[in-house]
mmCIF file of C-alpha atoms and ligand atoms in Angstrom:
data_model
loop_
_atom_site.group_PDB
_atom_site.id
_atom_site.type_symbol
_atom_site.label_atom_id
_atom_site.label_comp_id
_atom_site.label_asym_id
_atom_site.label_seq_id
_atom_site.Cartn_x
_atom_site.Cartn_y
_atom_site.Cartn_z
ATOM 1 C CA MET A 1 265.246 7.472 212.067
ATOM 2 C CA LEU A 2 268.128 9.543 213.437
ATOM 3 C CA PHE A 3 270.842 11.305 211.413
ATOM 4 C CA PRO A 4 273.491 12.330 213.976
ATOM 5 C CA GLY A 5 276.660 14.292 213.337
ATOM 6 C CA THR A 6 278.792 17.223 214.365
ATOM 7 C CA PHE A 7 277.801 19.103 211.188
ATOM 8 C CA ASP A 8 280.479 21.783 211.636
ATOM 9 C CA PRO A 9 279.213 22.912 209.140
ATOM 10 C CA PHE A 10 276.495 20.990 207.240
ATOM 11 C CA THR A 11 277.644 20.169 203.693
ATOM 12 C CA ARG A 12 276.014 19.281 200.383
ATOM 13 C CA GLY A 13 277.017 15.694 201.160
ATOM 14 C CA HIS A 14 275.117 15.766 204.453
ATOM 15 C CA ARG A 15 272.081 17.223 202.689
ATOM 16 C CA ASP A 16 272.154 14.461 200.107
ATOM 17 C CA ILE A 17 272.146 11.845 202.887
ATOM 18 C CA ALA A 18 269.285 13.671 204.671
ATOM 19 C CA ARG A 19 267.255 13.805 201.459
ATOM 20 C CA ARG A 20 267.712 10.118 200.708
ATOM 21 C CA ALA A 21 267.220 8.972 204.307
ATOM 22 C CA SER A 22 263.974 10.965 204.591
ATOM 23 C CA ARG A 23 262.526 8.772 201.851
ATOM 24 C CA LEU A 24 263.351 5.616 203.812
ATOM 25 C CA CYS A 25 261.420 6.462 206.986
ATOM 26 C CA ASP A 26 258.330 8.172 208.386
ATOM 27 C CA LYS A 27 260.338 10.743 210.322
ATOM 28 C CA LEU A 28 263.994 11.783 210.199
ATOM 29 C CA VAL A 29 265.569 13.684 213.095
ATOM 30 C CA ILE A 30 268.849 15.405 212.222
ATOM 31 C CA ALA A 31 270.676 15.718 215.535
ATOM 32 C CA VAL A 32 273.555 18.154 215.956
ATOM 33 C CA MET A 33 275.825 16.457 218.468
ATOM 34 C CA GLU A 34 279.203 16.809 220.104
ATOM 35 C CA ASN A 35 282.166 14.623 219.283
ATOM 36 C CA ALA A 36 284.612 14.598 222.223
ATOM 37 C CA ASN A 37 287.542 14.723 219.766
ATOM 38 C CA LYS A 38 286.358 17.834 217.948
ATOM 39 C CA ASN A 39 286.302 21.500 218.820
ATOM 40 C CA PRO A 40 283.534 22.920 216.632
ATOM 41 C CA MET A 41 283.849 26.375 215.108
ATOM 42 C CA PHE A 42 280.074 26.891 214.917
ATOM 43 C CA THR A 43 277.951 26.929 218.082
ATOM 44 C CA PRO A 44 275.200 24.304 218.437
ATOM 45 C CA ASP A 45 272.520 26.929 217.673
ATOM 46 C CA GLU A 46 274.421 28.088 214.596
ATOM 47 C CA ARG A 47 274.780 24.495 213.354
ATOM 48 C CA VAL A 48 271.049 23.842 213.829
ATOM 49 C CA ASP A 49 270.215 27.084 212.020
ATOM 50 C CA LEU A 50 272.533 26.252 209.087
ATOM 51 C CA ILE A 51 270.840 22.865 208.666
ATOM 52 C CA GLU A 52 267.328 24.304 208.881
ATOM 53 C CA ARG A 53 268.165 26.881 206.216
ATOM 54 C CA SER A 54 269.853 24.258 204.028
ATOM 55 C CA ILE A 55 266.766 22.066 203.916
ATOM 56 C CA ALA A 56 264.075 24.785 203.964
ATOM 57 C CA GLY A 57 263.742 24.822 200.180
ATOM 58 C CA GLU A 58 263.441 21.038 199.947
ATOM 59 C CA ASP A 59 260.211 19.110 200.181
ATOM 60 C CA LEU A 60 261.264 17.424 203.423
ATOM 61 C CA GLN A 61 258.101 17.592 205.524
ATOM 62 C CA ASN A 62 259.186 14.686 207.718
ATOM 63 C CA VAL A 63 262.551 16.139 208.787
ATOM 64 C CA GLU A 64 263.245 17.836 212.110
ATOM 65 C CA VAL A 65 266.517 19.354 213.380
ATOM 66 C CA MET A 66 267.666 19.470 216.995
ATOM 67 C CA HIS A 67 270.728 19.731 219.211
ATOM 68 C CA TRP A 68 271.664 16.985 221.667
ATOM 69 C CA ASP A 69 274.527 17.202 224.122
ATOM 70 C CA GLY A 70 274.685 13.672 225.469
ATOM 71 C CA LEU A 71 275.094 10.069 224.495
ATOM 72 C CA LEU A 72 273.781 9.135 221.082
ATOM 73 C CA VAL A 73 272.097 5.994 222.383
ATOM 74 C CA GLU A 74 270.223 8.009 225.013
ATOM 75 C CA LEU A 75 268.581 10.179 222.352
ATOM 76 C CA TYR A 76 268.004 7.085 220.214
ATOM 77 C CA ARG A 77 266.220 5.406 223.123
ATOM 78 C CA GLN A 78 264.176 8.480 224.055
ATOM 79 C CA LEU A 79 262.961 8.985 220.483
ATOM 80 C CA GLY A 80 262.253 5.274 219.977
ATOM 81 C CA CYS A 81 264.361 5.219 216.800
ATOM 82 C CA CYS A 82 264.541 2.258 214.426
ATOM 83 C CA ALA A 83 268.066 3.138 213.199
ATOM 84 C CA CYS A 84 270.744 5.783 212.774
ATOM 85 C CA VAL A 85 271.718 6.755 209.268
ATOM 86 C CA ARG A 86 275.289 7.714 208.399
ATOM 87 C CA GLY A 87 276.957 8.556 205.096
ATOM 88 C CA ILE A 88 279.872 6.446 203.909
ATOM 89 C CA ARG A 89 282.456 8.145 201.683
ATOM 90 C CA SER A 90 285.269 5.624 201.794
ATOM 91 C CA GLU A 91 286.620 2.410 203.259
ATOM 92 C CA SER A 92 287.981 4.322 206.243
ATOM 93 C CA ASP A 93 284.513 5.792 206.901
ATOM 94 C CA PHE A 94 283.157 2.246 206.884
ATOM 95 C CA ARG A 95 285.680 1.107 209.524
ATOM 96 C CA TYR A 96 284.898 4.110 211.707
ATOM 97 C CA GLU A 97 281.141 3.546 211.367
ATOM 98 C CA ALA A 98 281.484 -0.146 212.145
ATOM 99 C CA GLU A 99 283.330 0.738 215.378
ATOM 100 C CA LEU A 100 280.774 3.393 216.272
ATOM 101 C CA ALA A 101 277.894 0.973 215.668
ATOM 102 C CA LEU A 102 279.561 -1.726 217.743
ATOM 103 C CA ALA A 103 280.181 0.659 220.659
ATOM 104 C CA ASN A 104 276.622 1.940 220.501
ATOM 105 C CA ARG A 105 275.223 -1.583 220.400
ATOM 106 C CA LEU A 106 277.219 -2.488 223.499
ATOM 107 C CA LEU A 107 275.577 0.461 225.249
ATOM 108 C CA TYR A 108 272.123 -0.229 223.838
ATOM 109 C CA PRO A 109 271.531 -3.650 222.226
ATOM 110 C CA ASP A 110 268.534 -2.431 220.185
ATOM 111 C CA TYR A 111 270.752 0.099 218.387
ATOM 112 C CA ASP A 112 271.068 -0.274 214.627
ATOM 113 C CA ALA A 113 272.726 1.658 211.823
ATOM 114 C CA ILE A 114 272.005 2.193 208.142
ATOM 115 C CA LEU A 115 275.055 3.205 206.117
ATOM 116 C CA LEU A 116 274.319 5.046 202.881
ATOM 117 C CA PRO A 117 277.038 5.323 200.243
ATOM 118 C CA CYS A 118 277.721 8.963 199.360
ATOM 119 C CA ARG A 119 277.218 10.329 195.890
ATOM 120 C CA ASP A 120 280.466 10.072 193.890
ATOM 121 C CA ASP A 121 280.690 13.801 193.226
ATOM 122 C CA LEU A 122 280.339 14.585 196.947
ATOM 123 C CA SER A 123 282.525 11.832 198.313
ATOM 124 C CA LEU A 124 285.628 13.930 198.960
ATOM 125 C CA ILE A 125 283.920 16.703 200.882
ATOM 126 C CA SER A 126 284.246 17.034 204.637
ATOM 127 C CA SER A 127 283.417 19.793 207.097
ATOM 128 C CA SER A 128 287.157 20.237 207.751
ATOM 129 C CA ILE A 129 287.853 20.789 204.053
ATOM 130 C CA VAL A 130 285.054 23.378 203.886
ATOM 131 C CA LYS A 131 286.612 25.228 206.844
ATOM 132 C CA GLU A 132 290.133 25.028 205.415
ATOM 133 C CA VAL A 133 289.129 26.284 201.944
ATOM 134 C CA GLY A 134 286.799 28.984 203.300
ATOM 135 C CA TYR A 135 289.366 30.194 205.836
ATOM 136 C CA TYR A 136 291.749 31.059 203.012
ATOM 137 C CA GLY A 137 289.011 32.713 200.965
ATOM 138 C CA GLY A 138 288.523 29.799 198.532
ATOM 139 C CA ASP A 139 285.267 28.989 196.772
ATOM 140 C CA ILE A 140 283.103 26.682 198.926
ATOM 141 C CA SER A 141 280.017 26.909 196.700
ATOM 142 C CA LYS A 142 280.315 23.319 195.455
ATOM 143 C CA MET A 143 280.685 22.023 199.011
ATOM 144 C CA VAL A 144 277.954 23.687 201.057
ATOM 145 C CA PRO A 145 274.309 24.425 200.216
ATOM 146 C CA ALA A 146 273.844 27.802 198.461
ATOM 147 C CA GLU A 147 271.526 28.988 201.264
ATOM 148 C CA ILE A 148 274.339 29.040 203.838
ATOM 149 C CA ILE A 149 277.460 30.007 201.845
ATOM 150 C CA ASP A 150 277.480 33.640 203.005
ATOM 151 C CA THR A 151 276.982 32.752 206.673
ATOM 152 C CA VAL A 152 279.692 30.095 206.607
ATOM 153 C CA ASN A 153 282.115 32.428 204.811
ATOM 154 C CA ALA A 154 281.396 35.272 207.238
ATOM 155 C CA LYS A 155 282.121 33.044 210.242
ATOM 156 C CA LEU A 156 285.342 31.726 208.694
ATOM 157 C CA MET A 157 286.497 35.252 207.828
ATOM 158 C CA LYS A 158 285.758 36.384 211.393
ATOM 159 C CA GLY A 159 287.791 33.450 212.693
ATOM 160 C CA ARG A 160 290.683 34.508 210.483
ATOM 161 C CA GLN A 161 290.646 38.079 211.758
ATOM 162 C CA GLN A 162 290.774 37.020 215.422
HETATM 163 N N1 LIG B 201 279.220 14.428 203.135
HETATM 164 C C1 LIG B 201 280.212 15.206 203.541
HETATM 165 N N2 LIG B 201 280.928 15.005 204.646
HETATM 166 C C2 LIG B 201 280.594 13.945 205.366
HETATM 167 C C3 LIG B 201 279.573 13.083 205.014
HETATM 168 C C4 LIG B 201 278.868 13.354 203.836
HETATM 169 N N3 LIG B 201 277.867 12.602 203.424
HETATM 170 N N4 LIG B 201 279.479 12.126 205.932
HETATM 171 C C5 LIG B 201 280.433 12.399 206.829
HETATM 172 N N5 LIG B 201 281.107 13.485 206.469
HETATM 173 C C6 LIG B 201 282.233 14.087 207.148
HETATM 174 C C7 LIG B 201 281.841 15.156 208.094
HETATM 175 O O1 LIG B 201 281.821 16.403 207.461
HETATM 176 C C8 LIG B 201 282.913 15.048 209.131
HETATM 177 O O2 LIG B 201 284.057 15.720 208.669
HETATM 178 P P1 LIG B 201 285.121 16.347 209.666
HETATM 179 O O3 LIG B 201 285.752 15.194 210.371
HETATM 180 O O4 LIG B 201 286.033 17.068 208.772
HETATM 181 O O5 LIG B 201 284.369 17.235 210.621
HETATM 182 C C9 LIG B 201 283.194 13.556 209.173
HETATM 183 O O6 LIG B 201 282.842 13.060 207.919
HETATM 184 C C10 LIG B 201 282.367 12.780 210.150
HETATM 185 O O7 LIG B 201 281.753 13.615 211.029
HETATM 186 P P2 LIG B 201 280.199 13.650 211.380
HETATM 187 O O8 LIG B 201 279.364 12.894 210.425
HETATM 188 O O9 LIG B 201 279.824 15.076 211.568
HETATM 189 O O10 LIG B 201 280.152 12.876 212.694
HETATM 190 P P3 LIG B 201 281.256 12.738 213.775
HETATM 191 O O11 LIG B 201 282.046 11.536 213.421
HETATM 192 O O12 LIG B 201 281.981 13.991 214.033
HETATM 193 O O13 LIG B 201 280.399 12.515 215.047
HETATM 194 C C11 LIG B 201 278.769 11.467 216.427
HETATM 195 C C12 LIG B 201 279.753 11.337 215.296
HETATM 196 C C13 LIG B 201 278.374 12.912 216.720
HETATM 197 C C14 LIG B 201 277.558 10.713 215.983
HETATM 198 C C15 LIG B 201 279.452 10.827 217.657
HETATM 199 O O14 LIG B 201 280.595 11.548 218.023
HETATM 200 C C16 LIG B 201 278.491 10.739 218.825
HETATM 201 O O15 LIG B 201 277.700 9.844 218.870
HETATM 202 N N6 LIG B 201 278.571 11.713 219.749
HETATM 203 C C17 LIG B 201 277.686 11.723 220.921
HETATM 204 C C18 LIG B 201 278.379 11.131 222.147
HETATM 205 C C19 LIG B 201 278.380 9.647 222.096
HETATM 206 O O16 LIG B 201 277.368 8.975 222.212
HETATM 207 N N7 LIG B 201 279.587 9.080 221.959
HETATM 208 C C20 LIG B 201 279.750 7.654 221.917
HETATM 209 C C21 LIG B 201 279.772 7.173 220.493
HETATM 210 S S1 LIG B 201 280.237 5.459 220.466
#
């Protein structure tokens, strides 16, 4: 199963989805991807590293992290995936995911998606909110995994000084 996203940066909400999805399949590939409408702050290598460190302490033997700069369905096809998993925080997420799934199915008819509802206490987190709060020196500890707080803060501080 594939868990694609921009992950700029990975959040506690993303980790919760990864944890739960890993129990639903033999192998979960978390793929750091590019969204044409976004201009990520973290490089692809940094995003992969943040995810690997976030899940290192978990018992997630069947999870792998990679970067992919191409069409989602192409990676899906190459890996022989059974589905993509995505977290749903709200009704608007559902609409967006339904559109994404439809577009991907037009490109690759075997494409399928599994939408997991987010945990209530994590449902208002987004990568943008993490960046906004961290940029102004706010506490992001409830939003991102403890293992990556310092790295995320350091990058946001550097961005502020430039
Ligand atoms: N917890 C916290 N935040 C969550 C979340 C969760 N469980 N689930 C989603 N989010 C947030 C993310 O943090 C992100 O927030 P942001 O907008 O502030 O950055 C937002 O919801 C959704 O982003 P993300 O899950 O990272 O994916 P995306 O929508 O940016 O990207 C891709 C989707 C990468 C899968 C899509 O752009 C893609 O497929 N790209 C490859 C090219 C391609 O094939 N395009 C055609 C697609 S039809």
